[in-house]
Amino acid sequence: MTVLQTITRPGTKHRSVDTIIVGGGPSGLAVVGNLLEQRPRDRMLWVDPSFKAGRVGDQYREVPSNTKVGLFINFATTIAPFRQILESSQEPDAVSALRKLPQDQGCELNYAADLCLMLTEGVFRHFNNVEQYYGKLKAATFDQQTSLWTAVLNDDEIISAPKLVLCTGSSPVTNLLPVLATLSKRPQMIHLDTALKPSLLPKSIESDATVAVIGASHSAILVLMTLYELTKTTHPNLRIKWFTRYKELRYAKCMDGWILYDNTGLKGQVAQWARENLNAEVFDKSPVSKVISRFWTAPDVEEQHYQAELPSCTHVIQAIGYKRDALPALGLATSTGARPEPLTIQHDDLTGRFFTKSAGDSTGLRYIPGLFGAGIAFPERVTDPMGNVEHAVGFWKFMRFLKQAVPEWVGTSKIV
Ligand SMILES: Cc1cc2nc3c(=O)[nH]c(=O)nc-3n(C[C@H](O)[C@H](O)[C@H](O)COP(=O)(O)OP(=O)(O)OC[C@H]3O[C@@H](n4cnc5c(N)ncnc54)[C@H](O)[C@@H]3O)c2cc1C
């Protein structure tokens, strides 16, 4: 039986709420907070397997933040339901811990994860119209006759709602680069999640390992920093081969009231270290060049560098981006009551809604009623004053977008 077929299975528990929110990371939390602010009496079902602050809580606690402490405080204080939670909290708590730090600098994401946990617990303690469901939302079908989403939860419980919000997150891309697949002697792959944990990474490599790091993103530079630190302590014979497509690293830059490359440029501690050690003009004189060898992998020489250098590496860490996690199976109920048709969705990154196009439909794209997305899986598209287009990712950016979008979402439930 397919997941979508279980929706029609007789004898399962079936009830309804106003909104189902899928995902208990920072963006799911921000959606719940904004819904509570806009529709304080609505009944909500909030679904997550663990409610441990998403990937920030699970995987990134040891990562230095690329945003300033003050923005995490803004996240916690900008909407009334969260302020209500903070007012009743007893210090020391996650917010007082953040307030003690310099507000215009970064911090370990540990602090941000604890803030999410505190607010998540507060939501369930203060607002009994928000129900907590530990588990996965497996599938959801939209019925155009009733304008309702019918969702299947972990234990095959069925619940319907006019609104369904997907905050399901993204994870590191783990597909092997094609060149790695062709090597007869392949270095051992270290997952980026492991590489981003300074407490775990040294246990995954021998003290004389040679580690290839592929990429030039914030995550890649973080990994280089961690590996370099190991050469000064437990792993003096460790050597690193860094493969980057870019001769120049991209940095975020404060402009007049806005930030150039706010979402794609290096920031904070990582940016400072990269400027001091990796920039083309300083690299050769920097102590890091004694242990890190750098290879420009421009498209015409990429294959050649990898073929020549990777076979002598014992390990490889790919920091080549993040991709949306698998979504629940989405479907459209058919008028005959037969098995739902699979629903192909396209995210509208300006509004957080989704549209679809049925086969043979001459009317073009149509909005899907009551379906919304937010967070790193469905970020807002932003254009800066110089015309650069980026997707806005981060606690405060999710919150800023949702403060605008949620009032629109709760007033729109018909096909446009
Ligand atoms: C290395 C790194 C550093 C970052 N540093 C910062 C920073 O310094 N500052 C900042 O503001 N942002 C930072 N971010 C960006 C962002 O804040 C985080 O990526 C954040 O985790 C995204 O939150 P999210 O809620 O969208 O997704 P996630 O945190 O991934 O949460 C998604 C949740 O949904 C759940 N889920 C998925 N599918 C289902 C389902 N079918 N049913 C039920 N639950 C489901 C998952 O289990 C998970 O708990 C960083 C990101 C990365 C990758």
Short mmCIF file of C-alpha atoms and ligand atoms in Angstrom, two decimals:
data_model
loop_
_atom_site.label_atom_id
_atom_site.label_comp_id
_atom_site.label_asym_id
_atom_site.label_seq_id
_atom_site.Cartn_x
_atom_site.Cartn_y
_atom_site.Cartn_z
CA MET A 1 0.00 0.00 0.00
CA THR A 2 1.43 3.46 -0.89
CA VAL A 3 1.58 6.24 1.67
CA LEU A 4 -1.14 8.19 -0.12
CA GLN A 5 -3.48 5.22 -0.11
CA THR A 6 -3.36 5.07 3.69
CA ILE A 7 -5.35 8.32 3.76
CA THR A 8 -8.47 6.51 2.69
CA ARG A 9 -8.00 3.53 4.99
CA PRO A 10 -11.13 3.04 7.12
CA GLY A 11 -11.08 2.83 10.91
CA THR A 12 -8.19 5.27 11.56
CA LYS A 13 -8.53 8.19 14.02
CA HIS A 14 -9.57 11.36 12.15
CA ARG A 15 -9.82 14.88 13.52
CA SER A 16 -9.19 18.46 12.37
CA VAL A 17 -7.26 21.61 13.30
CA ASP A 18 -6.78 25.01 11.62
CA THR A 19 -3.11 24.60 10.68
CA ILE A 20 -0.57 21.81 10.60
CA ILE A 21 3.04 22.96 10.90
CA VAL A 22 5.66 20.43 9.80
CA GLY A 23 9.15 20.85 11.30
CA GLY A 24 10.35 21.91 14.76
CA GLY A 25 13.49 23.83 13.72
CA PRO A 26 13.90 27.60 13.98
CA SER A 27 11.60 28.25 11.00
CA GLY A 28 8.78 26.00 12.26
CA LEU A 29 9.08 27.80 15.59
CA ALA A 30 8.89 31.21 13.89
CA VAL A 31 5.80 30.10 11.94
CA VAL A 32 4.04 28.92 15.11
CA GLY A 33 4.93 32.20 16.88
CA ASN A 34 3.57 34.30 14.04
CA LEU A 35 0.39 32.22 13.74
CA LEU A 36 -0.17 32.65 17.49
CA GLU A 37 0.27 36.39 17.06
CA GLN A 38 -2.11 36.62 14.08
CA ARG A 39 -4.70 34.00 15.07
CA PRO A 40 -4.43 33.47 18.84
CA ARG A 41 -7.41 31.12 18.98
CA ASP A 42 -6.58 28.88 16.01
CA ARG A 43 -5.93 25.21 16.78
CA MET A 44 -2.56 24.07 15.54
CA LEU A 45 -0.80 20.74 15.27
CA TRP A 46 2.99 21.10 15.32
CA VAL A 47 4.84 18.00 14.09
CA ASP A 48 8.51 17.05 14.52
CA PRO A 49 10.31 13.80 15.38
CA SER A 50 12.24 15.32 18.32
CA PHE A 51 11.53 19.06 18.89
CA LYS A 52 15.27 19.57 19.48
CA ALA A 53 15.67 22.86 17.54
CA GLY A 54 16.10 21.25 14.11
CA ARG A 55 19.61 20.93 12.66
CA VAL A 56 20.95 23.80 14.79
CA GLY A 57 20.18 21.67 17.85
CA ASP A 58 21.14 18.31 16.31
CA GLN A 59 24.18 19.13 14.19
CA TYR A 60 25.46 22.71 14.49
CA ARG A 61 25.80 23.35 18.22
CA GLU A 62 29.59 23.66 17.95
CA VAL A 63 29.53 25.91 14.86
CA PRO A 64 30.41 29.59 15.41
CA SER A 65 27.45 31.67 14.21
CA ASN A 66 27.66 33.78 11.08
CA THR A 67 25.14 36.20 12.56
CA LYS A 68 25.40 38.58 15.50
CA VAL A 69 24.04 37.68 18.94
CA GLY A 70 21.64 40.66 18.78
CA LEU A 71 19.74 39.01 15.91
CA PHE A 72 18.97 35.93 18.02
CA ILE A 73 17.61 38.26 20.73
CA ASN A 74 15.52 40.04 18.07
CA PHE A 75 14.13 36.65 16.99
CA ALA A 76 13.00 36.01 20.57
CA THR A 77 11.52 39.43 21.30
CA THR A 78 9.87 40.69 18.13
CA ILE A 79 6.52 38.92 18.49
CA ALA A 80 4.14 39.06 21.47
CA PRO A 81 3.72 35.29 22.06
CA PHE A 82 7.49 34.85 22.43
CA ARG A 83 7.71 37.90 24.73
CA GLN A 84 5.01 36.34 26.88
CA ILE A 85 7.15 33.19 27.18
CA LEU A 86 10.26 35.23 28.08
CA GLU A 87 8.41 37.27 30.71
CA SER A 88 7.44 34.17 32.65
CA SER A 89 10.87 32.54 32.39
CA GLN A 90 13.20 32.48 35.38
CA GLU A 91 16.81 33.53 34.91
CA PRO A 92 19.33 32.14 34.21
CA ASP A 93 17.80 31.01 30.93
CA ALA A 94 18.78 30.89 27.24
CA VAL A 95 17.95 34.56 26.71
CA SER A 96 19.87 35.84 29.71
CA ALA A 97 22.85 33.74 28.51
CA LEU A 98 22.67 35.45 25.10
CA ARG A 99 22.24 38.90 26.70
CA LYS A 100 25.52 38.46 28.59
CA LEU A 101 27.46 38.07 25.31
CA PRO A 102 28.71 40.99 23.16
CA GLN A 103 25.64 41.76 21.05
CA ASP A 104 27.47 42.82 17.90
CA GLN A 105 29.58 39.65 17.62
CA GLY A 106 28.84 36.01 16.82
CA CYS A 107 28.51 33.14 19.30
CA GLU A 108 28.47 29.35 19.27
CA LEU A 109 25.19 28.11 17.78
CA ASN A 110 24.75 26.21 21.03
CA TYR A 111 23.23 29.43 22.43
CA ALA A 112 20.80 29.74 19.52
CA ALA A 113 19.77 26.08 19.87
CA ASP A 114 19.05 26.55 23.57
CA LEU A 115 16.97 29.62 22.73
CA CYS A 116 14.86 27.52 20.32
CA LEU A 117 14.38 24.82 22.95
CA MET A 118 13.29 27.39 25.52
CA LEU A 119 10.77 29.00 23.15
CA THR A 120 9.49 25.61 21.92
CA GLU A 121 8.86 24.40 25.47
CA GLY A 122 7.27 27.79 26.25
CA VAL A 123 4.86 27.49 23.31
CA PHE A 124 3.45 24.20 24.63
CA ARG A 125 3.35 25.45 28.22
CA HIS A 126 1.59 28.76 27.46
CA PHE A 127 -0.67 28.04 24.50
CA ASN A 128 -2.91 25.02 24.84
CA ASN A 129 -4.27 25.54 21.33
CA VAL A 130 -0.90 24.28 19.99
CA GLU A 131 -0.70 20.51 20.11
CA GLN A 132 2.66 18.76 19.97
CA TYR A 133 3.04 15.65 17.84
CA TYR A 134 6.31 13.69 18.05
CA GLY A 135 6.81 11.96 14.72
CA LYS A 136 6.74 12.50 10.99
CA LEU A 137 4.07 13.79 8.69
CA LYS A 138 4.18 11.12 6.00
CA ALA A 139 1.72 12.39 3.39
CA ALA A 140 -0.93 15.03 2.75
CA THR A 141 -3.72 15.25 0.18
CA PHE A 142 -5.64 18.37 -0.82
CA ASP A 143 -9.35 18.11 -1.57
CA GLN A 144 -10.59 20.95 -3.79
CA GLN A 145 -14.22 20.27 -2.85
CA THR A 146 -13.66 20.87 0.86
CA SER A 147 -10.50 23.03 0.63
CA LEU A 148 -8.96 20.78 3.26
CA TRP A 149 -5.59 19.09 3.56
CA THR A 150 -5.78 15.57 4.94
CA ALA A 151 -2.50 14.44 6.43
CA VAL A 152 -1.17 11.07 7.57
CA LEU A 153 1.04 11.04 10.65
CA ASN A 154 3.58 8.48 11.81
CA ASP A 155 1.19 6.07 13.40
CA ASP A 156 -1.32 6.45 10.56
CA GLU A 157 -3.40 8.90 12.54
CA ILE A 158 -5.24 11.17 10.12
CA ILE A 159 -5.76 14.87 10.61
CA SER A 160 -7.23 17.55 8.35
CA ALA A 161 -6.69 21.29 8.19
CA PRO A 162 -7.23 24.14 5.72
CA LYS A 163 -3.57 25.14 6.09
CA LEU A 164 -0.36 23.11 5.92
CA VAL A 165 3.05 24.72 6.44
CA LEU A 166 6.26 22.94 5.41
CA CYS A 167 9.39 23.88 7.41
CA THR A 168 11.16 20.63 6.73
CA GLY A 169 14.77 21.82 6.45
CA SER A 170 17.84 21.01 4.31
CA SER A 171 20.93 18.84 4.78
CA PRO A 172 24.43 18.72 3.25
CA VAL A 173 24.68 17.38 -0.30
CA THR A 174 26.29 13.94 0.02
CA ASN A 175 26.28 12.76 -3.61
CA LEU A 176 29.80 11.77 -4.56
CA LEU A 177 31.43 14.16 -7.02
CA PRO A 178 31.59 12.23 -10.32
CA VAL A 179 35.40 12.20 -10.28
CA LEU A 180 35.44 10.46 -6.87
CA ALA A 181 33.29 7.68 -8.22
CA THR A 182 35.85 6.98 -10.96
CA LEU A 183 38.89 6.61 -8.66
CA SER A 184 40.14 3.08 -8.10
CA LYS A 185 41.49 4.02 -4.65
CA ARG A 186 38.89 6.31 -3.12
CA PRO A 187 39.52 8.37 0.05
CA GLN A 188 37.18 7.70 2.93
CA MET A 189 34.26 10.14 2.97
CA ILE A 190 33.67 12.16 6.16
CA HIS A 191 30.13 13.55 6.35
CA LEU A 192 30.01 17.34 6.60
CA ASP A 193 27.91 17.03 9.78
CA THR A 194 30.86 15.23 11.42
CA ALA A 195 33.39 17.67 10.01
CA LEU A 196 31.47 20.60 11.53
CA LYS A 197 31.91 19.17 15.04
CA PRO A 198 35.38 19.90 16.45
CA SER A 199 34.65 17.37 19.22
CA LEU A 200 34.07 14.56 16.69
CA LEU A 201 36.29 15.30 13.68
CA PRO A 202 39.64 14.40 15.34
CA LYS A 203 38.24 10.98 16.28
CA SER A 204 37.45 10.32 12.61
CA ILE A 205 40.98 10.81 11.26
CA GLU A 206 44.42 9.45 12.12
CA SER A 207 47.09 11.91 13.23
CA ASP A 208 48.97 11.61 9.92
CA ALA A 209 45.94 11.66 7.63
CA THR A 210 45.75 13.67 4.40
CA VAL A 211 42.31 15.20 4.11
CA ALA A 212 40.79 16.67 0.95
CA VAL A 213 38.33 19.52 1.55
CA ILE A 214 36.15 20.45 -1.41
CA GLY A 215 34.36 23.82 -1.49
CA ALA A 216 34.73 27.48 -0.52
CA SER A 217 31.51 28.12 1.40
CA HIS A 218 31.17 29.16 5.04
CA SER A 219 31.03 25.44 5.96
CA ALA A 220 34.16 24.58 3.92
CA ILE A 221 36.20 27.35 5.56
CA LEU A 222 34.97 26.26 8.99
CA VAL A 223 36.25 22.76 8.28
CA LEU A 224 39.63 24.12 7.13
CA MET A 225 39.85 26.16 10.36
CA THR A 226 39.10 23.11 12.49
CA LEU A 227 41.60 20.91 10.64
CA TYR A 228 44.29 23.58 10.86
CA GLU A 229 43.75 23.85 14.63
CA LEU A 230 44.23 20.06 14.88
CA THR A 231 47.67 20.35 13.28
CA LYS A 232 48.67 22.56 16.22
CA THR A 233 47.45 20.08 18.85
CA THR A 234 46.62 16.39 18.44
CA HIS A 235 47.37 15.91 14.71
CA PRO A 236 50.77 17.56 13.96
CA ASN A 237 51.32 15.46 10.81
CA LEU A 238 47.87 16.03 9.34
CA ARG A 239 47.94 17.55 5.85
CA ILE A 240 45.06 19.17 3.98
CA LYS A 241 44.38 19.56 0.27
CA TRP A 242 41.86 22.30 -0.39
CA PHE A 243 40.01 22.29 -3.72
CA THR A 244 38.24 25.54 -4.57
CA ARG A 245 36.73 26.84 -7.79
CA TYR A 246 37.23 30.46 -6.78
CA LYS A 247 40.51 32.36 -6.72
CA GLU A 248 38.82 35.08 -4.66
CA LEU A 249 36.72 34.24 -1.63
CA ARG A 250 33.43 36.11 -1.30
CA TYR A 251 32.91 38.19 1.85
CA ALA A 252 29.80 39.89 3.19
CA LYS A 253 30.34 43.65 3.24
CA CYS A 254 28.59 46.36 5.26
CA MET A 255 27.24 49.03 2.92
CA ASP A 256 25.19 52.11 3.72
CA GLY A 257 22.37 50.52 5.75
CA TRP A 258 22.51 47.10 4.04
CA ILE A 259 24.89 44.15 3.63
CA LEU A 260 26.35 43.13 0.28
CA TYR A 261 26.39 39.29 -0.10
CA ASP A 262 24.55 39.02 3.21
CA ASN A 263 23.57 35.39 2.49
CA THR A 264 26.44 34.09 0.39
CA GLY A 265 29.49 35.95 1.70
CA LEU A 266 31.78 34.83 4.53
CA LYS A 267 31.08 36.51 7.86
CA GLY A 268 32.25 36.71 11.45
CA GLN A 269 35.09 34.57 12.81
CA VAL A 270 35.27 32.52 9.60
CA ALA A 271 35.66 35.65 7.43
CA GLN A 272 38.37 37.02 9.69
CA TRP A 273 40.37 33.78 9.59
CA ALA A 274 39.97 33.50 5.80
CA ARG A 275 41.13 37.11 5.29
CA GLU A 276 44.19 36.56 7.46
CA ASN A 277 45.19 33.19 6.00
CA LEU A 278 43.50 32.17 2.76
CA ASN A 279 43.28 35.30 0.61
CA ALA A 280 45.52 35.03 -2.43
CA GLU A 281 47.79 37.89 -1.31
CA VAL A 282 48.49 36.41 2.18
CA PHE A 283 48.24 32.65 1.66
CA ASP A 284 51.88 31.93 0.80
CA LYS A 285 53.15 33.89 3.82
CA SER A 286 50.55 32.45 6.20
CA PRO A 287 51.44 29.51 8.51
CA VAL A 288 48.42 27.64 7.12
CA SER A 289 50.19 27.19 3.77
CA LYS A 290 52.63 24.84 5.54
CA VAL A 291 49.81 22.33 6.06
CA ILE A 292 47.14 23.34 3.53
CA SER A 293 47.84 23.00 -0.21
CA ARG A 294 45.41 24.86 -2.42
CA PHE A 295 44.15 23.77 -5.86
CA TRP A 296 42.07 25.97 -8.15
CA THR A 297 39.51 23.69 -9.72
CA ALA A 298 38.42 25.83 -12.65
CA PRO A 299 36.22 23.76 -15.00
CA ASP A 300 39.01 23.12 -17.53
CA VAL A 301 41.52 21.79 -14.94
CA GLU A 302 39.18 20.41 -12.29
CA GLU A 303 39.29 16.78 -13.44
CA GLN A 304 43.08 16.90 -13.82
CA HIS A 305 43.63 18.22 -10.25
CA TYR A 306 41.27 15.72 -8.69
CA GLN A 307 42.76 12.77 -10.62
CA ALA A 308 46.28 13.80 -9.61
CA GLU A 309 45.68 14.75 -5.96
CA LEU A 310 42.82 12.71 -4.55
CA PRO A 311 44.43 9.25 -4.71
CA SER A 312 47.02 10.33 -2.10
CA CYS A 313 44.28 11.57 0.27
CA THR A 314 43.08 9.29 3.06
CA HIS A 315 39.81 11.18 3.62
CA VAL A 316 37.57 13.60 1.76
CA ILE A 317 35.10 16.16 3.07
CA GLN A 318 32.64 17.61 0.56
CA ALA A 319 31.23 21.02 1.53
CA ILE A 320 29.39 21.56 -1.74
CA GLY A 321 26.03 22.89 -0.59
CA TYR A 322 22.79 21.94 1.12
CA LYS A 323 19.68 20.43 -0.39
CA ARG A 324 16.05 20.33 0.69
CA ASP A 325 15.18 17.23 2.76
CA ALA A 326 12.59 14.80 1.39
CA LEU A 327 9.09 16.21 1.63
CA PRO A 328 5.98 14.31 2.69
CA ALA A 329 4.17 12.75 -0.30
CA LEU A 330 1.74 15.41 -1.51
CA GLY A 331 -1.39 14.58 -3.50
CA LEU A 332 -4.62 15.95 -4.94
CA ALA A 333 -7.88 14.15 -4.12
CA THR A 334 -9.75 13.01 -7.21
CA SER A 335 -13.49 13.59 -7.69
CA THR A 336 -14.09 9.84 -8.01
CA GLY A 337 -12.53 9.17 -4.60
CA ALA A 338 -9.86 6.99 -6.21
CA ARG A 339 -6.19 7.14 -5.21
CA PRO A 340 -4.98 10.80 -5.02
CA GLU A 341 -2.96 12.20 -7.92
CA PRO A 342 0.62 13.11 -6.99
CA LEU A 343 0.94 16.88 -6.64
CA THR A 344 3.96 18.56 -8.21
CA ILE A 345 4.80 21.74 -6.37
CA GLN A 346 6.79 24.82 -7.25
CA HIS A 347 7.77 27.23 -4.49
CA ASP A 348 6.96 30.92 -4.89
CA ASP A 349 9.99 32.36 -3.10
CA LEU A 350 8.47 35.81 -2.75
CA THR A 351 5.28 34.81 -0.93
CA GLY A 352 6.06 31.39 0.62
CA ARG A 353 3.12 29.86 -1.22
CA PHE A 354 3.26 27.09 -3.82
CA PHE A 355 1.87 26.66 -7.26
CA THR A 356 1.24 23.71 -9.53
CA LYS A 357 0.30 23.00 -13.10
CA SER A 358 -1.89 20.06 -14.00
CA ALA A 359 -1.08 18.13 -17.18
CA GLY A 360 -3.11 19.55 -20.06
CA ASP A 361 -4.23 22.58 -18.01
CA SER A 362 -4.20 25.60 -20.33
CA THR A 363 -4.67 28.13 -17.51
CA GLY A 364 -0.99 27.97 -16.55
CA LEU A 365 0.33 27.85 -12.99
CA ARG A 366 -2.21 27.91 -10.17
CA TYR A 367 -1.62 28.57 -6.48
CA ILE A 368 -2.24 25.61 -4.27
CA PRO A 369 -4.64 26.73 -1.55
CA GLY A 370 -3.47 26.55 2.05
CA LEU A 371 0.04 25.24 1.35
CA PHE A 372 2.99 27.31 2.56
CA GLY A 373 6.72 26.90 3.13
CA ALA A 374 9.47 28.62 5.10
CA GLY A 375 12.99 28.19 6.44
CA ILE A 376 16.12 26.89 4.79
CA ALA A 377 14.10 24.51 2.57
CA PHE A 378 11.86 27.32 1.29
CA PRO A 379 13.70 30.61 1.81
CA GLU A 380 12.62 34.04 0.63
CA ARG A 381 14.24 35.46 -2.53
CA VAL A 382 15.74 38.89 -1.91
CA THR A 383 17.32 41.42 -4.26
CA ASP A 384 19.84 43.90 -2.86
CA PRO A 385 20.22 47.55 -3.99
CA MET A 386 22.90 46.47 -6.51
CA GLY A 387 20.55 43.93 -8.08
CA ASN A 388 22.19 40.78 -6.63
CA VAL A 389 19.64 38.03 -5.99
CA GLU A 390 20.05 35.66 -3.01
CA HIS A 391 17.94 33.45 -0.79
CA ALA A 392 17.60 34.73 2.76
CA VAL A 393 18.61 32.10 5.33
CA GLY A 394 18.98 32.57 9.08
CA PHE A 395 16.87 32.92 12.24
CA TRP A 396 16.22 36.63 11.91
CA LYS A 397 15.61 36.44 8.15
CA PHE A 398 13.01 33.69 8.59
CA MET A 399 11.32 35.79 11.27
CA ARG A 400 11.39 39.02 9.22
CA PHE A 401 9.87 37.23 6.21
CA LEU A 402 7.21 35.45 8.29
CA LYS A 403 6.12 38.66 10.01
CA GLN A 404 5.13 39.88 6.56
CA ALA A 405 3.98 36.62 5.01
CA VAL A 406 1.89 35.00 7.77
CA PRO A 407 -0.74 37.79 7.83
CA GLU A 408 -1.13 37.18 4.07
CA TRP A 409 -1.29 33.41 4.51
CA VAL A 410 -4.02 33.48 7.12
CA GLY A 411 -6.19 35.74 4.96
CA THR A 412 -5.86 33.63 1.79
CA SER A 413 -7.37 30.20 1.49
CA LYS A 414 -9.04 30.24 -1.95
CA ILE A 415 -7.64 29.29 -5.39
CA VAL A 416 -6.33 32.50 -7.01
C1 LIG B 1 26.56 25.29 8.89
C2 LIG B 1 25.42 26.23 9.09
C3 LIG B 1 25.57 27.34 9.91
C4 LIG B 1 24.49 28.21 10.12
N1 LIG B 1 24.69 29.29 10.93
C5 LIG B 1 23.66 30.14 11.15
C6 LIG B 1 23.83 31.29 11.98
O1 LIG B 1 24.91 31.53 12.48
N2 LIG B 1 22.78 32.09 12.19
C7 LIG B 1 21.56 31.86 11.62
O2 LIG B 1 20.64 32.63 11.87
N3 LIG B 1 21.38 30.80 10.80
C8 LIG B 1 22.39 29.94 10.54
N4 LIG B 1 22.20 28.89 9.69
C9 LIG B 1 20.98 28.80 8.89
C10 LIG B 1 19.71 28.25 9.55
O3 LIG B 1 19.34 29.01 10.68
C11 LIG B 1 19.77 26.79 9.93
O4 LIG B 1 20.11 26.06 8.77
C12 LIG B 1 18.45 26.25 10.48
O5 LIG B 1 18.68 24.95 10.96
C13 LIG B 1 17.32 26.17 9.45
O6 LIG B 1 16.13 25.97 10.16
P1 LIG B 1 14.86 25.23 9.55
O7 LIG B 1 13.84 25.23 10.62
O8 LIG B 1 14.49 25.83 8.24
O9 LIG B 1 15.34 23.74 9.22
P2 LIG B 1 15.94 22.60 10.17
O10 LIG B 1 16.72 23.16 11.27
O11 LIG B 1 16.60 21.64 9.27
O12 LIG B 1 14.64 21.90 10.80
C14 LIG B 1 13.74 21.11 10.05
C15 LIG B 1 12.99 20.19 10.99
O13 LIG B 1 11.91 19.58 10.28
C16 LIG B 1 11.81 18.21 10.66
N5 LIG B 1 11.12 17.48 9.59
C17 LIG B 1 11.53 17.29 8.32
N6 LIG B 1 10.61 16.56 7.64
C18 LIG B 1 9.60 16.29 8.51
C19 LIG B 1 8.37 15.57 8.40
N7 LIG B 1 7.98 14.99 7.26
N8 LIG B 1 7.58 15.48 9.51
C20 LIG B 1 7.95 16.07 10.68
N9 LIG B 1 9.10 16.78 10.83
C21 LIG B 1 9.92 16.88 9.75
C22 LIG B 1 13.28 17.82 10.84
O14 LIG B 1 13.37 16.63 11.63
C23 LIG B 1 13.84 19.07 11.55
O15 LIG B 1 13.69 18.97 12.95
C24 LIG B 1 23.25 28.00 9.47
C25 LIG B 1 23.13 26.90 8.62
C26 LIG B 1 24.19 26.04 8.42
C27 LIG B 1 24.01 24.89 7.48
#
